[in-house]
XYZ file of C-alpha atoms in Angstrom:
588
model
C 16.311 -29.357 7.933
C 14.577 -32.610 6.935
C 11.623 -30.645 5.501
C 14.032 -28.551 3.438
C 15.787 -31.665 2.133
C 12.429 -33.194 1.126
C 11.507 -30.040 -0.820
C 14.923 -30.050 -2.493
C 14.548 -33.750 -3.411
C 11.478 -32.893 -5.475
C 13.763 -30.798 -7.705
C 16.983 -32.818 -7.666
C 16.000 -36.365 -6.776
C 17.849 -38.785 -4.551
C 21.095 -36.784 -4.583
C 19.502 -33.892 -2.675
C 21.695 -34.280 0.419
C 24.870 -34.261 -1.667
C 23.654 -31.214 -3.608
C 22.911 -29.308 -0.387
C 26.294 -30.178 1.064
C 27.950 -28.976 -2.136
C 26.011 -25.672 -2.177
C 23.796 -24.954 0.869
C 23.201 -21.417 -0.400
C 20.821 -22.649 -3.096
C 18.278 -23.084 -0.272
C 18.112 -19.292 0.057
C 16.694 -19.160 -3.477
C 14.175 -22.004 -3.269
C 12.871 -21.972 0.315
C 10.915 -18.812 1.134
C 11.678 -17.226 4.489
C 14.899 -19.112 5.116
C 17.642 -16.963 6.653
C 20.852 -16.311 4.722
C 22.711 -15.948 8.012
C 21.518 -19.360 9.230
C 22.472 -21.050 5.964
C 25.845 -19.281 6.091
C 26.523 -20.702 9.558
C 25.600 -24.206 8.380
C 27.860 -23.803 5.343
C 30.804 -22.768 7.511
C 30.203 -25.772 9.811
C 30.307 -28.277 6.930
C 33.483 -26.753 5.520
C 32.380 -24.460 2.693
C 35.265 -21.986 2.174
C 34.653 -18.321 3.021
C 35.703 -17.346 -0.512
C 33.406 -19.902 -2.167
C 31.812 -18.572 -5.347
C 28.486 -20.022 -4.133
C 28.742 -18.011 -0.917
C 29.671 -14.719 -2.552
C 26.943 -14.929 -5.190
C 24.338 -15.757 -2.562
C 25.598 -12.883 -0.387
C 25.196 -10.453 -3.293
C 21.632 -11.567 -3.963
C 20.818 -11.471 -0.253
C 22.096 -7.871 -0.012
C 20.048 -6.779 -3.038
C 16.929 -8.437 -1.657
C 17.463 -6.871 1.781
C 17.696 -3.457 0.123
C 14.311 -4.023 -1.539
C 12.699 -4.200 1.914
C 13.514 -0.478 2.175
C 11.771 0.193 -1.129
C 14.797 0.054 -3.442
C 14.789 -1.832 -6.735
C 18.522 -1.359 -7.297
C 21.721 -0.557 -5.411
C 24.727 1.520 -6.354
C 27.459 -0.964 -7.306
C 30.206 0.503 -5.117
C 27.891 0.539 -2.076
C 26.853 -3.051 -2.764
C 30.476 -4.218 -2.962
C 31.357 -2.450 0.287
C 28.368 -3.948 2.110
C 28.867 -7.504 0.842
C 32.581 -7.319 1.660
C 31.776 -6.285 5.226
C 29.222 -9.039 5.901
C 31.118 -11.862 4.163
C 34.644 -10.693 5.071
C 36.004 -11.361 1.593
C 37.948 -9.174 -0.823
C 36.238 -6.676 -3.116
C 37.963 -8.268 -6.138
C 36.188 -11.578 -5.488
C 32.846 -9.772 -5.215
C 33.561 -7.902 -8.464
C 34.209 -11.224 -10.237
C 30.980 -12.728 -8.880
C 29.037 -9.672 -10.043
C 30.395 -10.149 -13.566
C 29.375 -13.830 -13.557
C 25.897 -13.108 -12.179
C 25.426 -10.425 -14.824
C 26.441 -12.849 -17.598
C 23.856 -15.398 -16.407
C 21.192 -12.621 -16.083
C 20.640 -13.338 -12.391
C 21.432 -9.665 -11.903
C 21.642 -6.690 -14.261
C 24.239 -3.923 -14.097
C 23.115 -0.663 -15.674
C 25.241 2.424 -16.269
C 23.903 5.936 -15.682
C 25.703 9.078 -16.807
C 25.201 11.852 -14.287
C 24.117 15.242 -15.594
C 26.674 17.999 -15.623
C 29.972 16.244 -14.924
C 29.738 13.182 -17.152
C 30.527 10.761 -14.304
C 29.154 7.251 -14.707
C 27.345 5.408 -11.914
C 26.651 1.679 -12.081
C 23.411 0.321 -10.601
C 22.838 -3.349 -9.765
C 19.386 -4.972 -10.018
C 18.127 -8.414 -9.161
C 16.687 -9.824 -12.379
C 12.968 -9.704 -11.396
C 13.171 -6.020 -10.380
C 14.988 -5.092 -13.589
C 12.522 -7.026 -15.703
C 9.479 -5.523 -13.952
C 10.677 -1.923 -14.346
C 11.724 -2.541 -17.962
C 8.286 -4.004 -18.729
C 6.558 -1.017 -17.091
C 8.608 1.548 -19.020
C 8.250 -0.173 -22.398
C 4.548 -0.845 -22.000
C 3.671 2.681 -20.843
C 5.641 4.251 -23.700
C 3.825 1.937 -26.147
C 0.462 2.921 -24.625
C 1.387 6.596 -24.783
C 2.460 6.417 -28.430
C -0.388 4.258 -29.753
C -3.213 5.799 -31.766
C -5.591 7.928 -29.660
C -8.678 6.062 -30.842
C -10.803 7.077 -27.818
C -10.404 10.809 -28.520
C -13.676 12.761 -28.351
C -14.153 15.380 -31.053
C -15.696 18.714 -30.126
C -14.367 18.162 -26.627
C -14.940 21.679 -25.250
C -18.601 21.701 -26.230
C -19.045 18.211 -24.785
C -17.437 19.079 -21.458
C -19.562 22.212 -21.054
C -22.678 20.085 -21.582
C -21.277 17.679 -19.019
C -20.840 20.485 -16.475
C -24.445 21.561 -16.918
C -25.709 18.009 -16.608
C -23.736 17.345 -13.399
C -24.484 20.795 -11.961
C -20.837 21.732 -11.504
C -18.387 24.369 -12.685
C -14.925 23.063 -13.419
C -11.895 25.090 -12.439
C -9.303 25.947 -15.048
C -7.014 23.172 -13.767
C -9.834 20.604 -13.729
C -10.780 21.518 -17.293
C -7.122 21.208 -18.289
C -6.916 17.782 -16.619
C -9.895 16.408 -18.562
C -8.554 17.940 -21.784
C -5.209 16.209 -21.214
C -7.049 12.935 -20.645
C -8.860 13.414 -23.949
C -5.671 14.365 -25.821
C -3.406 11.648 -24.381
C -3.551 7.904 -23.867
C -1.633 8.106 -20.572
C -2.301 10.900 -18.098
C -1.401 11.580 -14.440
C -3.651 13.634 -12.131
C -2.190 14.588 -8.755
C -3.306 16.747 -5.847
C -4.117 16.783 -2.156
C -7.534 16.495 -0.486
C -10.208 18.946 -1.566
C -8.512 19.823 -4.871
C -11.135 18.196 -7.078
C -9.711 14.833 -8.157
C -13.039 13.053 -7.551
C -14.933 15.633 -9.621
C -12.570 14.951 -12.522
C -13.168 11.200 -12.239
C -16.951 11.749 -12.207
C -16.741 13.958 -15.317
C -14.572 11.423 -17.118
C -17.022 8.625 -16.318
C -20.009 10.645 -17.529
C -18.257 12.005 -20.628
C -17.045 8.671 -21.944
C -20.197 6.769 -20.999
C -22.130 9.354 -23.027
C -20.020 8.209 -25.997
C -20.712 4.528 -25.281
C -17.230 3.942 -23.884
C -16.600 1.644 -20.934
C -14.818 3.217 -17.958
C -13.124 0.845 -15.502
C -12.215 2.011 -11.972
C -9.703 0.328 -9.674
C -7.445 0.903 -6.658
C -4.733 -1.063 -4.828
C -6.846 -1.967 -1.757
C -10.406 -3.017 -1.016
C -11.106 0.017 1.154
C -9.745 2.408 -1.487
C -11.892 0.731 -4.149
C -14.925 0.953 -1.879
C -14.300 4.671 -1.391
C -14.236 5.325 -5.162
C -17.489 3.400 -5.511
C -19.089 5.552 -2.808
C -17.862 8.873 -4.243
C -18.611 8.164 -7.925
C -21.569 5.790 -7.746
C -19.723 3.410 -10.101
C -18.288 0.025 -9.201
C -14.554 -0.045 -8.523
C -12.439 -3.150 -8.013
C -9.107 -3.848 -6.405
C -6.306 -4.237 -8.941
C -5.908 -7.873 -7.862
C -9.558 -8.632 -8.509
C -9.627 -6.680 -11.777
C -6.694 -8.691 -13.094
C -8.063 -11.940 -11.623
C -4.714 -12.604 -10.003
C -4.830 -16.043 -8.472
C -2.588 -17.597 -5.885
C 1.145 -17.316 -6.476
C 4.276 -17.001 -4.343
C 4.036 -13.220 -4.204
C 6.706 -12.875 -1.515
C 9.136 -14.917 -3.569
C 11.139 -13.394 -6.396
C 10.505 -14.642 -9.902
C 6.747 -14.008 -10.104
C 7.055 -11.265 -12.737
C 5.454 -13.327 -15.490
C 2.236 -14.487 -13.833
C -0.900 -14.662 -15.973
C -3.385 -11.792 -15.623
C -6.812 -11.153 -17.135
C -6.846 -8.372 -19.749
C -8.647 -5.176 -18.756
C -11.950 -4.992 -20.610
C -12.467 -1.248 -20.922
C -11.905 1.828 -23.050
C -10.779 4.049 -20.171
C -8.982 2.793 -17.055
C -8.762 4.937 -13.892
C -6.338 3.822 -11.168
C -6.732 5.728 -7.882
C -4.302 5.859 -4.924
C -1.321 5.339 -7.210
C 1.146 6.190 -4.435
C 0.373 2.741 -2.970
C 1.226 0.782 -6.130
C 4.586 -1.016 -6.027
C 6.744 -2.199 -8.900
C 5.345 -5.731 -9.153
C 1.667 -4.735 -8.974
C 2.330 -2.069 -11.604
C 4.001 -4.662 -13.810
C 0.943 -6.921 -13.620
C -1.321 -3.974 -14.393
C 0.440 -2.701 -17.520
C 0.599 -6.242 -18.908
C -3.213 -6.348 -18.838
C -3.918 -3.098 -20.712
C -4.641 -3.217 -24.442
C -2.980 -0.643 -26.687
C -5.522 2.105 -27.415
C -6.922 2.091 -23.880
C -6.847 5.434 -22.087
C -5.058 5.138 -18.746
C -5.503 7.714 -15.970
C -3.268 7.542 -12.898
C -4.671 9.445 -9.909
C -2.793 9.963 -6.671
C -1.028 12.160 -4.164
C 2.794 11.862 -4.301
C 3.099 13.550 -0.895
C 1.557 10.559 0.865
C 3.528 7.557 2.080
C 5.194 5.493 -0.646
C 4.159 1.925 -1.381
C 4.930 -0.764 1.186
C 6.537 -2.846 -1.554
C 9.597 -1.800 -3.562
C 9.507 0.966 -6.145
C 8.452 4.587 -6.408
C 6.027 4.327 -9.290
C 3.928 7.506 -9.061
C 6.880 9.765 -8.238
C 9.036 8.206 -10.963
C 6.337 8.607 -13.611
C 5.886 12.274 -12.685
C 9.640 12.982 -12.503
C 10.248 11.307 -15.861
C 8.177 14.040 -17.599
C 7.260 11.432 -20.228
C 3.518 11.588 -19.590
C 0.913 14.357 -19.489
C 0.632 15.449 -15.843
C -1.714 17.895 -14.153
C -1.051 19.023 -10.566
C -4.186 20.238 -8.764
C -3.214 22.752 -6.088
C -6.338 24.828 -5.455
C -8.511 23.924 -2.446
C -12.137 24.433 -3.404
C -14.250 26.799 -1.346
C -16.380 24.075 0.216
C -13.324 21.986 1.067
C -11.584 25.057 2.513
C -14.230 25.127 5.262
C -12.812 21.860 6.573
C -10.102 22.369 9.179
C -8.970 18.811 8.396
C -8.209 19.707 4.785
C -6.701 23.121 5.601
C -4.412 21.598 8.242
C -3.399 18.744 5.948
C -2.321 21.228 3.275
C -0.536 23.342 5.885
C 1.420 20.315 7.113
C 2.320 19.425 3.524
C 3.789 22.930 3.183
C 5.710 22.665 6.445
C 3.257 24.723 8.530
C 2.228 23.317 11.919
C -1.428 23.307 12.970
C -0.398 23.820 16.600
C -1.611 27.273 17.651
C -2.751 28.144 14.114
C -6.203 29.747 13.854
C -6.559 31.168 10.315
C -9.624 29.218 9.185
C -12.613 30.464 7.229
C -15.207 32.184 9.392
C -17.729 29.447 8.657
C -15.183 26.616 9.063
C -16.463 23.301 10.359
C -15.564 22.113 13.843
C -14.058 18.917 12.431
C -10.522 19.145 13.840
C -9.356 19.118 17.470
C -5.881 18.977 18.946
C -5.084 17.799 22.494
C -1.579 18.775 23.605
C -0.452 15.922 25.856
C 2.889 14.270 26.595
C 2.072 11.796 29.383
C 1.377 8.354 27.897
C -1.165 7.367 30.548
C -3.139 10.556 29.949
C -3.021 10.045 26.176
C -4.331 6.498 26.672
C -7.117 7.837 28.919
C -8.180 10.282 26.191
C -8.163 7.556 23.524
C -10.274 5.162 25.604
C -12.778 7.759 26.792
C -13.180 9.289 23.326
C -13.811 5.891 21.757
C -16.146 4.679 24.511
C -18.548 7.575 25.037
C -17.165 11.104 24.596
C -17.470 11.032 20.799
C -20.909 9.437 21.001
C -22.030 12.355 23.127
C -20.344 14.861 20.802
C -21.745 13.746 17.464
C -23.490 10.414 17.931
C -20.368 8.644 16.692
C -20.101 4.964 17.621
C -16.776 3.168 17.603
C -17.698 0.060 15.659
C -19.555 2.058 13.015
C -17.290 4.973 12.215
C -14.301 5.563 14.542
C -10.731 4.415 13.908
C -7.633 4.869 16.078
C -4.343 5.462 14.207
C -0.770 5.457 15.507
C 2.620 5.595 13.763
C 4.065 2.561 15.537
C 3.382 -1.028 16.586
C 5.553 -0.796 19.702
C 5.082 0.655 23.186
C 2.049 1.570 25.269
C 0.663 3.695 22.424
C 1.582 1.294 19.638
C -0.998 -0.920 17.953
C -0.253 -4.046 20.010
C -0.921 -2.491 23.421
C -3.611 -0.077 22.221
C -5.569 -2.994 20.772
C -5.482 -4.809 24.108
C -6.632 -1.699 25.981
C -9.363 -0.846 23.464
C -10.649 -4.424 23.381
C -10.896 -4.444 27.184
C -12.751 -1.115 27.152
C -15.047 -1.622 24.151
C -15.539 -5.393 23.989
C -14.689 -6.872 27.407
C -14.885 -10.533 28.316
C -18.422 -11.726 29.121
C -20.075 -15.080 29.754
C -22.100 -14.692 26.554
C -19.296 -13.923 24.077
C -17.263 -16.861 22.781
C -13.532 -16.320 22.420
C -10.472 -18.071 21.072
C -6.848 -17.562 22.149
C -4.257 -17.641 19.423
C -0.702 -16.927 20.533
C -0.876 -13.806 22.686
C -4.089 -12.589 20.986
C -7.567 -13.337 22.324
C -10.163 -13.162 19.562
C -13.651 -12.432 20.904
C -17.050 -12.194 19.247
C -17.570 -8.526 18.397
C -13.870 -7.748 17.852
C -12.715 -5.517 15.004
C -10.029 -7.365 13.030
C -7.845 -6.909 9.964
C -6.569 -9.345 7.353
C -2.764 -9.002 7.336
C -1.773 -11.095 4.318
C -3.277 -11.880 0.922
C -5.318 -15.091 0.851
C -6.388 -15.854 -2.711
C -8.161 -19.124 -1.914
C -10.420 -18.373 1.045
C -14.148 -18.571 0.198
C -16.556 -15.689 0.841
C -20.260 -14.985 0.382
C -22.367 -11.830 0.194
C -26.112 -11.565 0.589
C -28.596 -14.397 0.947
C -28.788 -17.510 -1.202
C -32.551 -17.020 -1.151
C -32.125 -13.932 -3.347
C -29.938 -14.805 -6.332
C -30.029 -11.214 -7.596
C -28.058 -9.966 -4.609
C -26.152 -13.129 -3.697
C -22.465 -13.252 -4.562
C -19.724 -15.745 -3.850
C -16.042 -15.809 -4.615
C -12.552 -16.336 -3.253
C -9.903 -14.005 -1.909
C -9.453 -11.670 1.059
C -6.564 -9.235 0.874
C -4.077 -7.528 3.155
C -5.625 -4.504 4.915
C -9.298 -5.498 4.726
C -11.133 -4.760 7.993
C -14.100 -6.607 9.443
C -15.744 -7.764 12.632
C -15.914 -11.154 14.329
C -19.548 -12.317 14.141
C -19.264 -15.802 15.593
C -16.666 -18.125 17.108
C -17.536 -21.809 16.842
C -15.200 -23.684 19.185
C -16.859 -26.996 18.363
C -16.245 -26.676 14.611
C -12.982 -24.803 15.303
C -13.768 -21.866 13.045
C -14.473 -18.154 13.229
C -16.916 -16.060 11.158
C -16.053 -12.521 10.042
C -18.121 -9.934 8.212
C -15.884 -7.508 6.336
C -16.710 -3.862 5.695
C -17.761 -4.578 2.100
C -20.289 -7.208 3.263
C -18.220 -10.336 2.604
C -18.868 -13.179 5.080
C -15.828 -15.408 5.586
C -15.204 -18.449 7.795
C -11.650 -18.937 9.067
C -10.390 -22.233 10.438
C -8.555 -21.767 13.736
C -5.382 -22.816 11.883
C -5.741 -19.682 9.717
C -5.884 -17.147 12.541
C -2.291 -16.070 11.864
C -3.826 -14.097 8.977
C -5.756 -11.848 11.371
C -4.978 -9.253 14.002
C -7.034 -6.805 16.026
C -7.848 -3.511 14.297
C -9.197 -1.294 17.072
C -5.965 0.618 16.436
C -3.953 0.320 13.209
C -0.747 1.895 11.951
C -0.912 4.886 9.630
C 0.798 2.754 6.973
C -2.048 0.220 7.165
C -4.615 3.042 6.904
C -3.238 4.382 3.635
C -5.882 4.298 0.904
C -8.702 4.233 3.470
C -10.968 6.913 4.870
C -12.888 6.847 8.140
C -15.642 9.152 9.380
C -13.747 9.781 12.614
C -10.030 9.357 13.262
C -8.384 9.501 16.679
C -4.710 10.052 15.848
C -2.121 9.287 18.527
C 1.376 10.805 18.222
C 3.694 9.051 20.727
C 7.451 9.214 20.964
C 8.823 6.877 18.296
C 11.736 6.403 15.924
C 12.650 9.536 13.962
C 12.287 7.441 10.812
C 8.563 7.159 11.590
C 7.984 10.735 12.709
C 7.953 12.312 9.256
C 5.899 14.980 7.538
C 4.468 12.646 4.907
C 3.377 10.170 7.618
C 1.537 12.951 9.487
C 0.043 14.268 6.244
C -1.168 10.789 5.306
C -2.739 10.359 8.763
C -4.584 13.692 8.643
C -6.093 12.871 5.260
C -7.672 9.624 6.513
C -10.486 11.490 8.351
C -13.698 12.512 6.565
C -15.886 14.105 9.256
C -13.862 14.499 12.445
C -10.201 14.304 13.442
C -8.753 14.391 16.955
C -4.957 14.564 17.244
C -3.440 13.718 20.635
C 0.254 14.293 21.246
C 2.987 16.615 22.377
C 3.375 19.845 20.380
C 7.168 19.401 20.163
C 6.778 15.968 18.529
C 4.199 17.295 16.096
C 6.354 20.283 15.185
C 9.271 17.875 14.668
C 7.149 15.802 12.262
C 6.054 18.890 10.335
C 9.680 19.975 9.900
C 10.980 16.459 9.196
C 10.491 16.457 5.436
C 13.419 14.111 4.863
C 11.982 11.267 2.822
C 14.406 8.411 2.359
C 15.019 8.385 -1.390
C 14.345 5.070 -3.048
C 16.823 3.859 -5.626
C 14.820 2.784 -8.666
C 15.431 2.356 -12.373
C 12.060 3.423 -13.731
C 12.805 7.157 -13.721
C 15.858 6.568 -15.920
């Protein structure tokens, strides 16, 4: 409590203690991570009345913030009142009055929606930052859409046919339509599953506009997704954070809607993996785009939604305000992949269990092991990763194999799988240095993942002896995977080389930013691709065992996919198409 008082004193001076005693709930707003429930208990102990206006207002904001953790940017007013009344044990009239006052001071926004058909009106309640972010997104995208199409290419059809010949490809009717829509509109959405030709469209767009001396900028929400675009197109792609030069800010704290971002220097901007973009990242992005820039959103709305609040890609499509092309044809070459065929089947509610209708020349890139016993599943995972896959296709774990699981908990969750895989693939030796941190033992050779954004940490690439290839900068972001190169117990630091070549030193005090990544959750894998995926399907919460989670997992594998799990669980996932709807304001 003393630390909290000191922080409060910086804002309110020597009367901090008196201010806290008058309204302890203000701490919920200014101290990140502090618990509303704990502050509420303290307030009750020092005599704050249950019907205090401070308490009710804080309870309302707490409820709205808690809802955002499930992806919502707003809450239906009647549901909010019921929930707040139940947790605070106060009358609904008092909550209604507090809502009016919060709305007047713009701490929240109440928006009316008239339902189609019956004329009924629904009221939605937003915390101010969520309302402001979605309002900014809508206004900016409409302005971009309606601005002059100054990047339009005349004689488009002739140009695109020349482009086909140059690239040695033949565009499908839908692909041609997609590129035409990009040419005719400032804002365009391209959607489709694996093997439907999204990458070919991006390549054509790059070549077409570069031919006309236009600058095409590529970006994605994560480092691995950006790396994948670079590999498939041959053009550099950046993370959205790096493109916008977003520096350090309190990203987990509300109120960071108006941070400064670098403007996007380009004529055409392509954003891939749009399903991963949440409301705040989207807000930063649209702020940085000049009017007249062509913007192309590329993504698959059937994959998992963003970890953060919002439903950006789905809302933009459902709004029907922007040119949208849905790619639904699997190309002949892609149709030879059992991975791609099974992914599309799952997306349509068709199980791959017992299904055999593949092309005659289909690749042997998909295997299913029907197993229920957890110990036997673990045996398969360990033996596949240690030597069975090496014997099958010269696959080596630390180069190109990744284990995925839906859950963190249990014997087949990430926590226990990582311990088992570390013991099997990188056991303790006299030669390898290690460092214990909490219940994790980091060892030289371990595969690890960054689990929070660190904007300040220094990294280097290449050798200082060759200035042409040497790079240095700051920032490692949530989801980046690397390997422990060296542990220096004397200097109390640990060296990691990330997949994109960055070399980073972590002080031992920073190890809370890392965890093992022998096995990662499917959510963490979104936006990434791996040569080989070993997918474990254990018994877990029904909320996790969904069709879009399974679909997302299947589409992470490029060359080989092994699914291990019970057929009843898999069939349940295929049928479980219930996606918890997110309440957002952008669509409206």
